[in-house]
Amino acid sequence: MGKVLMKGNEAIGEAAIRAGCLNYFAYPITPQSEVAEYLSRRMPEVGGMFLQGESEVAVAYMLFGASACGERVFTTSSSPGISLMSEGISYVAGAQCPVVFVNIIRGGPGLGGILPSQGDYFQATKGGGHGDYRLLVMAPASVQETVEMVMMAFPLAEKYRNPVMILGDGLIGQMMEPVEFPDHLRTEPTNKDDWATNGMDTRKDNKQNLVKSLYLDPTQLNDHNLLLKAKYERMKQEDVRYEPYNTDTDYKVLIISYGTMSRVCRTAIDNLKAEGLEVGMIRPQTLFPFPEKAIHDAAIKESCKAVISIEMSMGQMVEDVERCVQGKRPVEWYGKCGGDVPTPEEIMDVVRNWKLET
Amino acid sequence: MGKAFKRPESLSENHTHYCPGCTHGVIHRLVAEVIDELGIRGRTVGIAPVGCAVLAYNYFTFDFQEAAHGRAPAMATGIKRVRPDLMVFTYQGDGDLASIGMGEIIHAANRGEKFTTIFVNNAVYGMTGGQMAPTTMPGQRTTTTPFGRDAESIGMPVKMAELLAALETPGYIARQTVIRPKYIVRAKKAIKKAFTYQMENRCFSLVELISTCPTNWGLTPAEAVNWAEDTLLSYYKLGEYKTPPE
Ligand SMILES: Cc1ncc(C[n+]2csc(CCOP(=O)(O)OP(=O)(O)O)c2C)c(N)n1
Ligand code: SF4
């Protein structure tokens, strides 16, 4: 199939369909309501299911119920909506259901604003809901990559029986870019007969399946958490994704940046290169599992004097970067909230200033 | 002659954890009998609430999901929308359904979701130790209304069957009770009707069942039945509040 020009939000909806997910529940919120508008038209065309729930709280449980009977399901929302879904996400993770969530982040806290932000990094990677659970979190930097990540999210969610979150920002949702829906990313849902509540008649063994998260016995609950932990460790082994940029040079500074912000950083890096200053970048594509080793190894390169985490937040990912660098290089943060994306010039200044100080 | 009284296939052999004189057990049995009689066990999914019936799946022999507090109707919606062929019911207490889950039940009923709700109204929060519920009676003492429910400051008990029956969307809404054997035939009939409407893909269906919680009412099982009959049944009137148009 050739390329089509599409807005990010519509491409998200289409990508899920092309991936083989025909069930969507959602509640409208700016800046991603176009996904619901697009799918309310498109799902009936492909024999799929669209339902606008009464709240994000309810939507999370609609996803839970549908996923628990073995069907592929997904939703899209933005920050305040994801906060409301977080109770449900904790249950979905506890009960090991493969639901896909897309968060097109807007500025916070509270109602915040409707412009692009990366302020939900902690919420996505460290929890949000209660208890010891993790989401597999992917952060796209273009509409094409959003399409691919949405399509990959379903088999990944099923591989781990764990919720997956796509973390984008308002720019990704609103951007128009030519996209392609790669056929090889269409997958068949896995067989879920060993755990899903899809009706005993449909299964060979004719025994009760339970989808639950309650373990009153302390040993059982500990065992359950160990099982979840083993999955998160496996993600770290098998599904870390990142993209290095200009790291085959003797860079003086290493930037860590993801999503739309990393595109601006690329421009800054190209401009600085023209000025004769080499800067490298590691762009995490998965935020959990985090590219710990890649960042560590890139930071301790002989030529590298400092690491700067550049994010549209007041310094969230930088805590993970510090953890990876283990004090072996100074780690700085630069960022902005509110919707003004830092410009290449600003980033160039930040990098140059660092060089001047050393 | 076969055995006149045998365990429904849908009911497991496990002993329940319910207190003496609690009506949860009776209601489980009625639901199990109806599911057996309709021959739908193999395609039924139950949804357990957060409340005393949270472990209901230990007492039934078909597929079950466990909801968060109050969210069972949203989960049931999710299932029915993607698998309309499954027979789905939520089993919820009055704290679960009429307090924290009020939004979910009203919207599910108003969308006309084709599942069944078994609503166990015992006028109190059982599991957490007898706190006030939205259905607690005026003057009724609970652990959070030590001087009795004051309707002036807390309002009057919520009549869920009447509230849901007022929605324009067609549905089947009934209130019955299981506190004495004489009421049980009508309660079972209502439950069967509710599941039958679901099987026919007709409408949302809910049966409210006035129940007892002797433990948290501070009464013996016999006293609890009398109090329920005198106090609850005179406020929560039994009957069919809504039936779908023929
Ligand atoms: C979000 C949340 N809030 C509070 C609780 C605590 N809680 C558990 S059961 C319950 C009330 C149950 O009462 P009811 O629904 O009337 O059922 P019963 O136990 O009487 O059968 C509460 C408040 C919880 N589990 N989750
Ligand atoms: S506390 Fe009340 S509702 Fe719970 S099992 Fe005991 S009698 Fe039944």
PDB file of N, CA and C in Angstrom, chain A residues 23 25 49-55 57-59 61-69 71-73 87 91 196-203 206-214 216, chain B residues 39-45 50 54-55 57-69 71 73-79 81-83 85-86 100 103-105 107-108 111 113:
ATOM      1  N   ASN A  23     -12.292  -3.004  18.224  1.00  0.00           N
ATOM      2  CA  ASN A  23     -13.121  -2.568  19.348  1.00  0.00           C
ATOM      3  C   ASN A  23     -12.508  -1.351  20.011  1.00  0.00           C
ATOM      4  N   PHE A  25     -13.440   1.878  22.814  1.00  0.00           N
ATOM      5  CA  PHE A  25     -14.278   2.593  23.782  1.00  0.00           C
ATOM      6  C   PHE A  25     -13.540   3.884  24.136  1.00  0.00           C
ATOM      7  N   MET A  49     -16.555  -2.184  16.425  1.00  0.00           N
ATOM      8  CA  MET A  49     -17.411  -1.693  17.498  1.00  0.00           C
ATOM      9  C   MET A  49     -16.857  -0.370  18.017  1.00  0.00           C
ATOM     10  N   PHE A  50     -17.732   0.621  18.091  1.00  0.00           N
ATOM     11  CA  PHE A  50     -17.382   1.926  18.665  1.00  0.00           C
ATOM     12  C   PHE A  50     -18.372   2.228  19.775  1.00  0.00           C
ATOM     13  N   LEU A  51     -17.885   2.615  20.948  1.00  0.00           N
ATOM     14  CA  LEU A  51     -18.818   3.066  21.983  1.00  0.00           C
ATOM     15  C   LEU A  51     -18.219   4.241  22.745  1.00  0.00           C
ATOM     16  N   GLN A  52     -19.012   5.309  22.829  1.00  0.00           N
ATOM     17  CA  GLN A  52     -18.632   6.444  23.674  1.00  0.00           C
ATOM     18  C   GLN A  52     -19.163   6.178  25.072  1.00  0.00           C
ATOM     19  N   GLY A  53     -18.261   5.979  26.024  1.00  0.00           N
ATOM     20  CA  GLY A  53     -18.666   5.710  27.408  1.00  0.00           C
ATOM     21  C   GLY A  53     -19.082   6.976  28.122  1.00  0.00           C
ATOM     22  N   GLU A  54     -19.586   6.830  29.346  1.00  0.00           N
ATOM     23  CA  GLU A  54     -20.080   7.997  30.094  1.00  0.00           C
ATOM     24  C   GLU A  54     -18.969   8.723  30.831  1.00  0.00           C
ATOM     25  N   SER A  55     -17.793   8.113  30.957  1.00  0.00           N
ATOM     26  CA  SER A  55     -16.664   8.750  31.635  1.00  0.00           C
ATOM     27  C   SER A  55     -15.436   7.896  31.369  1.00  0.00           C
ATOM     28  N   VAL A  57     -13.619   6.781  33.684  1.00  0.00           N
ATOM     29  CA  VAL A  57     -13.659   5.723  34.698  1.00  0.00           C
ATOM     30  C   VAL A  57     -14.359   4.505  34.098  1.00  0.00           C
ATOM     31  N   ALA A  58     -15.536   4.738  33.531  1.00  0.00           N
ATOM     32  CA  ALA A  58     -16.297   3.633  32.954  1.00  0.00           C
ATOM     33  C   ALA A  58     -15.572   3.022  31.756  1.00  0.00           C
ATOM     34  N   VAL A  59     -14.980   3.860  30.924  1.00  0.00           N
ATOM     35  CA  VAL A  59     -14.293   3.349  29.728  1.00  0.00           C
ATOM     36  C   VAL A  59     -13.208   2.344  30.112  1.00  0.00           C
ATOM     37  N   TYR A  61     -13.145   0.321  32.490  1.00  0.00           N
ATOM     38  CA  TYR A  61     -13.730  -0.977  32.854  1.00  0.00           C
ATOM     39  C   TYR A  61     -14.433  -1.643  31.679  1.00  0.00           C
ATOM     40  N   MET A  62     -14.889  -0.857  30.731  1.00  0.00           N
ATOM     41  CA  MET A  62     -15.420  -1.453  29.495  1.00  0.00           C
ATOM     42  C   MET A  62     -14.283  -2.195  28.791  1.00  0.00           C
ATOM     43  N   LEU A  63     -13.124  -1.538  28.741  1.00  0.00           N
ATOM     44  CA  LEU A  63     -11.950  -2.166  28.127  1.00  0.00           C
ATOM     45  C   LEU A  63     -11.573  -3.440  28.885  1.00  0.00           C
ATOM     46  N   PHE A  64     -11.610  -3.338  30.204  1.00  0.00           N
ATOM     47  CA  PHE A  64     -11.243  -4.466  31.060  1.00  0.00           C
ATOM     48  C   PHE A  64     -12.168  -5.656  30.777  1.00  0.00           C
ATOM     49  N   GLY A  65     -13.489  -5.404  30.826  1.00  0.00           N
ATOM     50  CA  GLY A  65     -14.449  -6.491  30.607  1.00  0.00           C
ATOM     51  C   GLY A  65     -14.287  -7.115  29.239  1.00  0.00           C
ATOM     52  N   ALA A  66     -14.126  -6.272  28.217  1.00  0.00           N
ATOM     53  CA  ALA A  66     -14.028  -6.779  26.841  1.00  0.00           C
ATOM     54  C   ALA A  66     -12.725  -7.549  26.648  1.00  0.00           C
ATOM     55  N   SER A  67     -11.643  -7.010  27.166  1.00  0.00           N
ATOM     56  CA  SER A  67     -10.348  -7.669  27.037  1.00  0.00           C
ATOM     57  C   SER A  67     -10.341  -8.986  27.813  1.00  0.00           C
ATOM     58  N   ALA A  68     -11.014  -8.985  28.969  1.00  0.00           N
ATOM     59  CA  ALA A  68     -11.032 -10.181  29.805  1.00  0.00           C
ATOM     60  C   ALA A  68     -11.786 -11.325  29.140  1.00  0.00           C
ATOM     61  N   CYS A  69     -12.606 -11.025  28.136  1.00  0.00           N
ATOM     62  CA  CYS A  69     -13.205 -12.161  27.424  1.00  0.00           C
ATOM     63  C   CYS A  69     -12.461 -12.417  26.111  1.00  0.00           C
ATOM     64  N   GLU A  71     -11.039 -10.381  23.683  1.00  0.00           N
ATOM     65  CA  GLU A  71     -11.074  -9.570  22.462  1.00  0.00           C
ATOM     66  C   GLU A  71     -10.018  -8.464  22.514  1.00  0.00           C
ATOM     67  N   ARG A  72      -9.537  -8.072  21.347  1.00  0.00           N
ATOM     68  CA  ARG A  72      -8.630  -6.929  21.264  1.00  0.00           C
ATOM     69  C   ARG A  72      -9.412  -5.634  21.451  1.00  0.00           C
ATOM     70  N   VAL A  73      -8.918  -4.753  22.325  1.00  0.00           N
ATOM     71  CA  VAL A  73      -9.597  -3.486  22.584  1.00  0.00           C
ATOM     72  C   VAL A  73      -8.578  -2.383  22.803  1.00  0.00           C
ATOM     73  N   GLU A  87      -7.340   4.028  37.958  1.00  0.00           N
ATOM     74  CA  GLU A  87      -7.846   2.969  38.836  1.00  0.00           C
ATOM     75  C   GLU A  87      -8.002   1.698  38.013  1.00  0.00           C
ATOM     76  N   TYR A  91      -6.224  -2.312  37.874  1.00  0.00           N
ATOM     77  CA  TYR A  91      -6.952  -3.600  37.862  1.00  0.00           C
ATOM     78  C   TYR A  91      -6.611  -4.417  36.615  1.00  0.00           C
ATOM     79  N   ALA A 196      -9.059 -16.525  29.390  1.00  0.00           N
ATOM     80  CA  ALA A 196     -10.122 -15.540  29.144  1.00  0.00           C
ATOM     81  C   ALA A 196     -11.505 -16.091  29.484  1.00  0.00           C
ATOM     82  N   THR A 197     -12.389 -15.201  29.927  1.00  0.00           N
ATOM     83  CA  THR A 197     -13.766 -15.583  30.241  1.00  0.00           C
ATOM     84  C   THR A 197     -14.599 -15.438  28.972  1.00  0.00           C
ATOM     85  N   ASN A 198     -14.338 -16.344  28.028  1.00  0.00           N
ATOM     86  CA  ASN A 198     -15.024 -16.272  26.734  1.00  0.00           C
ATOM     87  C   ASN A 198     -16.172 -17.274  26.640  1.00  0.00           C
ATOM     88  N   GLY A 199     -16.596 -17.814  27.796  1.00  0.00           N
ATOM     89  CA  GLY A 199     -17.694 -18.780  27.813  1.00  0.00           C
ATOM     90  C   GLY A 199     -17.138 -20.191  27.737  1.00  0.00           C
ATOM     91  N   MET A 200     -17.505 -21.035  28.694  1.00  0.00           N
ATOM     92  CA  MET A 200     -16.896 -22.380  28.772  1.00  0.00           C
ATOM     93  C   MET A 200     -17.188 -23.220  27.543  1.00  0.00           C
ATOM     94  N   ASP A 201     -18.345 -22.982  26.925  1.00  0.00           N
ATOM     95  CA  ASP A 201     -18.738 -23.776  25.748  1.00  0.00           C
ATOM     96  C   ASP A 201     -17.720 -23.692  24.620  1.00  0.00           C
ATOM     97  N   THR A 202     -17.019 -22.555  24.523  1.00  0.00           N
ATOM     98  CA  THR A 202     -16.109 -22.356  23.407  1.00  0.00           C
ATOM     99  C   THR A 202     -14.762 -23.033  23.651  1.00  0.00           C
ATOM    100  N   ARG A 203     -14.571 -23.580  24.867  1.00  0.00           N
ATOM    101  CA  ARG A 203     -13.269 -24.157  25.180  1.00  0.00           C
ATOM    102  C   ARG A 203     -13.355 -25.665  25.325  1.00  0.00           C
ATOM    103  N   ASN A 206     -13.702 -27.098  29.326  1.00  0.00           N
ATOM    104  CA  ASN A 206     -14.958 -26.932  30.039  1.00  0.00           C
ATOM    105  C   ASN A 206     -14.781 -26.658  31.532  1.00  0.00           C
ATOM    106  N   LYS A 207     -13.729 -25.903  31.878  1.00  0.00           N
ATOM    107  CA  LYS A 207     -13.583 -25.507  33.283  1.00  0.00           C
ATOM    108  C   LYS A 207     -13.684 -23.983  33.400  1.00  0.00           C
ATOM    109  N   GLN A 208     -13.995 -23.545  34.615  1.00  0.00           N
ATOM    110  CA  GLN A 208     -14.223 -22.118  34.858  1.00  0.00           C
ATOM    111  C   GLN A 208     -12.944 -21.295  34.653  1.00  0.00           C
ATOM    112  N   ASN A 209     -13.035 -20.204  33.923  1.00  0.00           N
ATOM    113  CA  ASN A 209     -11.944 -19.227  33.889  1.00  0.00           C
ATOM    114  C   ASN A 209     -12.323 -18.012  34.733  1.00  0.00           C
ATOM    115  N   LEU A 210     -11.340 -17.486  35.456  1.00  0.00           N
ATOM    116  CA  LEU A 210     -11.555 -16.331  36.329  1.00  0.00           C
ATOM    117  C   LEU A 210     -10.603 -15.227  35.939  1.00  0.00           C
ATOM    118  N   VAL A 211     -11.102 -14.011  35.834  1.00  0.00           N
ATOM    119  CA  VAL A 211     -10.208 -12.868  35.637  1.00  0.00           C
ATOM    120  C   VAL A 211     -10.359 -11.991  36.864  1.00  0.00           C
ATOM    121  N   LYS A 212      -9.300 -11.904  37.665  1.00  0.00           N
ATOM    122  CA  LYS A 212      -9.420 -11.214  38.956  1.00  0.00           C
ATOM    123  C   LYS A 212      -8.077 -10.679  39.398  1.00  0.00           C
ATOM    124  N   SER A 213      -8.122  -9.827  40.403  1.00  0.00           N
ATOM    125  CA  SER A 213      -6.868  -9.294  40.944  1.00  0.00           C
ATOM    126  C   SER A 213      -6.799  -9.430  42.462  1.00  0.00           C
ATOM    127  N   LEU A 214      -7.777 -10.095  43.047  1.00  0.00           N
ATOM    128  CA  LEU A 214      -7.816 -10.243  44.515  1.00  0.00           C
ATOM    129  C   LEU A 214      -7.084 -11.510  44.948  1.00  0.00           C
ATOM    130  N   LEU A 216      -6.277 -12.746  48.712  1.00  0.00           N
ATOM    131  CA  LEU A 216      -6.316 -12.413  50.133  1.00  0.00           C
ATOM    132  C   LEU A 216      -5.173 -13.074  50.895  1.00  0.00           C
TER     133      LEU A 216
ATOM    134  N   GLY B  39     -30.284 -23.303  30.552  1.00  0.00           N
ATOM    135  CA  GLY B  39     -29.256 -24.029  29.802  1.00  0.00           C
ATOM    136  C   GLY B  39     -28.163 -23.130  29.242  1.00  0.00           C
ATOM    137  N   ILE B  40     -27.783 -22.115  30.003  1.00  0.00           N
ATOM    138  CA  ILE B  40     -26.823 -21.135  29.466  1.00  0.00           C
ATOM    139  C   ILE B  40     -25.488 -21.127  30.211  1.00  0.00           C
ATOM    140  N   ARG B  41     -25.260 -22.104  31.076  1.00  0.00           N
ATOM    141  CA  ARG B  41     -24.062 -22.094  31.919  1.00  0.00           C
ATOM    142  C   ARG B  41     -22.776 -21.937  31.096  1.00  0.00           C
ATOM    143  N   GLY B  42     -22.735 -22.626  29.979  1.00  0.00           N
ATOM    144  CA  GLY B  42     -21.516 -22.647  29.171  1.00  0.00           C
ATOM    145  C   GLY B  42     -21.234 -21.357  28.426  1.00  0.00           C
ATOM    146  N   ARG B  43     -22.173 -20.434  28.432  1.00  0.00           N
ATOM    147  CA  ARG B  43     -21.894 -19.151  27.782  1.00  0.00           C
ATOM    148  C   ARG B  43     -22.223 -17.965  28.690  1.00  0.00           C
ATOM    149  N   THR B  44     -22.178 -18.253  30.007  1.00  0.00           N
ATOM    150  CA  THR B  44     -22.453 -17.186  30.973  1.00  0.00           C
ATOM    151  C   THR B  44     -21.149 -16.648  31.566  1.00  0.00           C
ATOM    152  N   VAL B  45     -21.103 -15.315  31.746  1.00  0.00           N
ATOM    153  CA  VAL B  45     -20.004 -14.680  32.482  1.00  0.00           C
ATOM    154  C   VAL B  45     -20.627 -13.841  33.593  1.00  0.00           C
ATOM    155  N   VAL B  50     -17.330  -5.545  44.518  1.00  0.00           N
ATOM    156  CA  VAL B  50     -16.567  -5.419  45.752  1.00  0.00           C
ATOM    157  C   VAL B  50     -17.604  -5.234  46.845  1.00  0.00           C
ATOM    158  N   VAL B  54     -17.716 -10.574  46.973  1.00  0.00           N
ATOM    159  CA  VAL B  54     -16.532 -10.462  46.109  1.00  0.00           C
ATOM    160  C   VAL B  54     -16.011 -11.837  45.702  1.00  0.00           C
ATOM    161  N   LEU B  55     -16.220 -12.839  46.553  1.00  0.00           N
ATOM    162  CA  LEU B  55     -15.730 -14.180  46.213  1.00  0.00           C
ATOM    163  C   LEU B  55     -16.809 -15.044  45.577  1.00  0.00           C
ATOM    164  N   TYR B  57     -17.384 -15.924  42.772  1.00  0.00           N
ATOM    165  CA  TYR B  57     -16.916 -16.885  41.756  1.00  0.00           C
ATOM    166  C   TYR B  57     -16.505 -18.217  42.352  1.00  0.00           C
ATOM    167  N   ASN B  58     -16.277 -18.257  43.669  1.00  0.00           N
ATOM    168  CA  ASN B  58     -15.963 -19.546  44.294  1.00  0.00           C
ATOM    169  C   ASN B  58     -17.207 -20.425  44.422  1.00  0.00           C
ATOM    170  N   TYR B  59     -18.379 -19.810  44.290  1.00  0.00           N
ATOM    171  CA  TYR B  59     -19.618 -20.561  44.531  1.00  0.00           C
ATOM    172  C   TYR B  59     -20.375 -20.872  43.247  1.00  0.00           C
ATOM    173  N   PHE B  60     -19.900 -20.329  42.145  1.00  0.00           N
ATOM    174  CA  PHE B  60     -20.510 -20.638  40.853  1.00  0.00           C
ATOM    175  C   PHE B  60     -19.513 -21.441  40.015  1.00  0.00           C
ATOM    176  N   THR B  61     -20.018 -22.116  39.004  1.00  0.00           N
ATOM    177  CA  THR B  61     -19.141 -23.016  38.236  1.00  0.00           C
ATOM    178  C   THR B  61     -18.974 -22.566  36.786  1.00  0.00           C
ATOM    179  N   PHE B  62     -19.177 -21.290  36.519  1.00  0.00           N
ATOM    180  CA  PHE B  62     -18.964 -20.796  35.155  1.00  0.00           C
ATOM    181  C   PHE B  62     -17.996 -19.621  35.207  1.00  0.00           C
ATOM    182  N   ASP B  63     -17.694 -19.031  34.053  1.00  0.00           N
ATOM    183  CA  ASP B  63     -16.700 -17.960  33.966  1.00  0.00           C
ATOM    184  C   ASP B  63     -17.094 -16.741  34.809  1.00  0.00           C
ATOM    185  N   PHE B  64     -16.081 -16.110  35.378  1.00  0.00           N
ATOM    186  CA  PHE B  64     -16.337 -14.934  36.211  1.00  0.00           C
ATOM    187  C   PHE B  64     -15.240 -13.901  36.047  1.00  0.00           C
ATOM    188  N   GLN B  65     -15.640 -12.651  36.131  1.00  0.00           N
ATOM    189  CA  GLN B  65     -14.685 -11.553  36.228  1.00  0.00           C
ATOM    190  C   GLN B  65     -14.925 -10.862  37.567  1.00  0.00           C
ATOM    191  N   GLU B  66     -13.874 -10.196  38.055  1.00  0.00           N
ATOM    192  CA  GLU B  66     -13.994  -9.484  39.327  1.00  0.00           C
ATOM    193  C   GLU B  66     -13.798  -7.993  39.059  1.00  0.00           C
ATOM    194  N   ALA B  67     -14.798  -7.215  39.439  1.00  0.00           N
ATOM    195  CA  ALA B  67     -14.779  -5.774  39.134  1.00  0.00           C
ATOM    196  C   ALA B  67     -14.097  -4.984  40.241  1.00  0.00           C
ATOM    197  N   ALA B  68     -13.850  -3.708  39.975  1.00  0.00           N
ATOM    198  CA  ALA B  68     -13.533  -2.773  41.049  1.00  0.00           C
ATOM    199  C   ALA B  68     -14.866  -2.312  41.632  1.00  0.00           C
ATOM    200  N   HIS B  69     -14.792  -1.644  42.771  1.00  0.00           N
ATOM    201  CA  HIS B  69     -15.989  -1.240  43.514  1.00  0.00           C
ATOM    202  C   HIS B  69     -16.908  -0.373  42.637  1.00  0.00           C
ATOM    203  N   ARG B  71     -17.938  -0.795  39.537  1.00  0.00           N
ATOM    204  CA  ARG B  71     -17.699  -0.713  38.083  1.00  0.00           C
ATOM    205  C   ARG B  71     -18.221  -1.892  37.285  1.00  0.00           C
ATOM    206  N   PRO B  73     -21.095  -2.717  36.055  1.00  0.00           N
ATOM    207  CA  PRO B  73     -21.912  -2.465  34.849  1.00  0.00           C
ATOM    208  C   PRO B  73     -21.076  -2.013  33.650  1.00  0.00           C
ATOM    209  N   ALA B  74     -19.956  -1.327  33.902  1.00  0.00           N
ATOM    210  CA  ALA B  74     -19.092  -0.932  32.789  1.00  0.00           C
ATOM    211  C   ALA B  74     -18.403  -2.167  32.215  1.00  0.00           C
ATOM    212  N   MET B  75     -17.978  -3.082  33.082  1.00  0.00           N
ATOM    213  CA  MET B  75     -17.350  -4.310  32.583  1.00  0.00           C
ATOM    214  C   MET B  75     -18.349  -5.136  31.789  1.00  0.00           C
ATOM    215  N   ALA B  76     -19.576  -5.224  32.313  1.00  0.00           N
ATOM    216  CA  ALA B  76     -20.617  -5.985  31.607  1.00  0.00           C
ATOM    217  C   ALA B  76     -20.877  -5.353  30.243  1.00  0.00           C
ATOM    218  N   THR B  77     -20.866  -4.019  30.190  1.00  0.00           N
ATOM    219  CA  THR B  77     -21.038  -3.317  28.920  1.00  0.00           C
ATOM    220  C   THR B  77     -19.938  -3.732  27.943  1.00  0.00           C
ATOM    221  N   GLY B  78     -18.704  -3.726  28.454  1.00  0.00           N
ATOM    222  CA  GLY B  78     -17.572  -4.105  27.618  1.00  0.00           C
ATOM    223  C   GLY B  78     -17.745  -5.494  27.028  1.00  0.00           C
ATOM    224  N   ILE B  79     -18.166  -6.426  27.857  1.00  0.00           N
ATOM    225  CA  ILE B  79     -18.326  -7.808  27.365  1.00  0.00           C
ATOM    226  C   ILE B  79     -19.439  -7.876  26.316  1.00  0.00           C
ATOM    227  N   ARG B  81     -20.726  -5.678  24.430  1.00  0.00           N
ATOM    228  CA  ARG B  81     -20.486  -4.968  23.172  1.00  0.00           C
ATOM    229  C   ARG B  81     -19.574  -5.745  22.239  1.00  0.00           C
ATOM    230  N   VAL B  82     -18.648  -6.522  22.810  1.00  0.00           N
ATOM    231  CA  VAL B  82     -17.739  -7.265  21.925  1.00  0.00           C
ATOM    232  C   VAL B  82     -18.143  -8.728  21.773  1.00  0.00           C
ATOM    233  N   ARG B  83     -18.941  -9.252  22.706  1.00  0.00           N
ATOM    234  CA  ARG B  83     -19.407 -10.639  22.632  1.00  0.00           C
ATOM    235  C   ARG B  83     -20.890 -10.697  23.005  1.00  0.00           C
ATOM    236  N   ASP B  85     -23.083 -12.595  22.235  1.00  0.00           N
ATOM    237  CA  ASP B  85     -23.600 -13.957  22.415  1.00  0.00           C
ATOM    238  C   ASP B  85     -23.420 -14.469  23.843  1.00  0.00           C
ATOM    239  N   LEU B  86     -22.552 -13.844  24.620  1.00  0.00           N
ATOM    240  CA  LEU B  86     -22.363 -14.291  26.001  1.00  0.00           C
ATOM    241  C   LEU B  86     -23.515 -13.773  26.862  1.00  0.00           C
ATOM    242  N   ILE B 100     -21.008   4.231  45.037  1.00  0.00           N
ATOM    243  CA  ILE B 100     -19.827   4.487  44.205  1.00  0.00           C
ATOM    244  C   ILE B 100     -20.090   4.158  42.732  1.00  0.00           C
ATOM    245  N   GLY B 103     -23.186   6.071  38.843  1.00  0.00           N
ATOM    246  CA  GLY B 103     -23.045   6.547  37.460  1.00  0.00           C
ATOM    247  C   GLY B 103     -23.038   5.402  36.474  1.00  0.00           C
ATOM    248  N   GLU B 104     -22.287   4.356  36.779  1.00  0.00           N
ATOM    249  CA  GLU B 104     -22.146   3.241  35.837  1.00  0.00           C
ATOM    250  C   GLU B 104     -23.481   2.533  35.620  1.00  0.00           C
ATOM    251  N   ILE B 105     -24.252   2.314  36.705  1.00  0.00           N
ATOM    252  CA  ILE B 105     -25.504   1.548  36.526  1.00  0.00           C
ATOM    253  C   ILE B 105     -26.522   2.380  35.744  1.00  0.00           C
ATOM    254  N   HIS B 107     -26.031   4.759  33.518  1.00  0.00           N
ATOM    255  CA  HIS B 107     -25.698   4.879  32.098  1.00  0.00           C
ATOM    256  C   HIS B 107     -25.832   3.547  31.364  1.00  0.00           C
ATOM    257  N   ALA B 108     -25.488   2.465  32.040  1.00  0.00           N
ATOM    258  CA  ALA B 108     -25.648   1.157  31.391  1.00  0.00           C
ATOM    259  C   ALA B 108     -27.138   0.903  31.132  1.00  0.00           C
ATOM    260  N   ARG B 111     -28.369   3.159  28.324  1.00  0.00           N
ATOM    261  CA  ARG B 111     -27.978   2.732  26.968  1.00  0.00           C
ATOM    262  C   ARG B 111     -28.748   1.486  26.567  1.00  0.00           C
ATOM    263  N   GLU B 113     -28.112  -1.575  27.786  1.00  0.00           N
ATOM    264  CA  GLU B 113     -27.152  -2.680  27.628  1.00  0.00           C
ATOM    265  C   GLU B 113     -27.872  -3.991  27.921  1.00  0.00           C
TER     266      GLU B 113
END
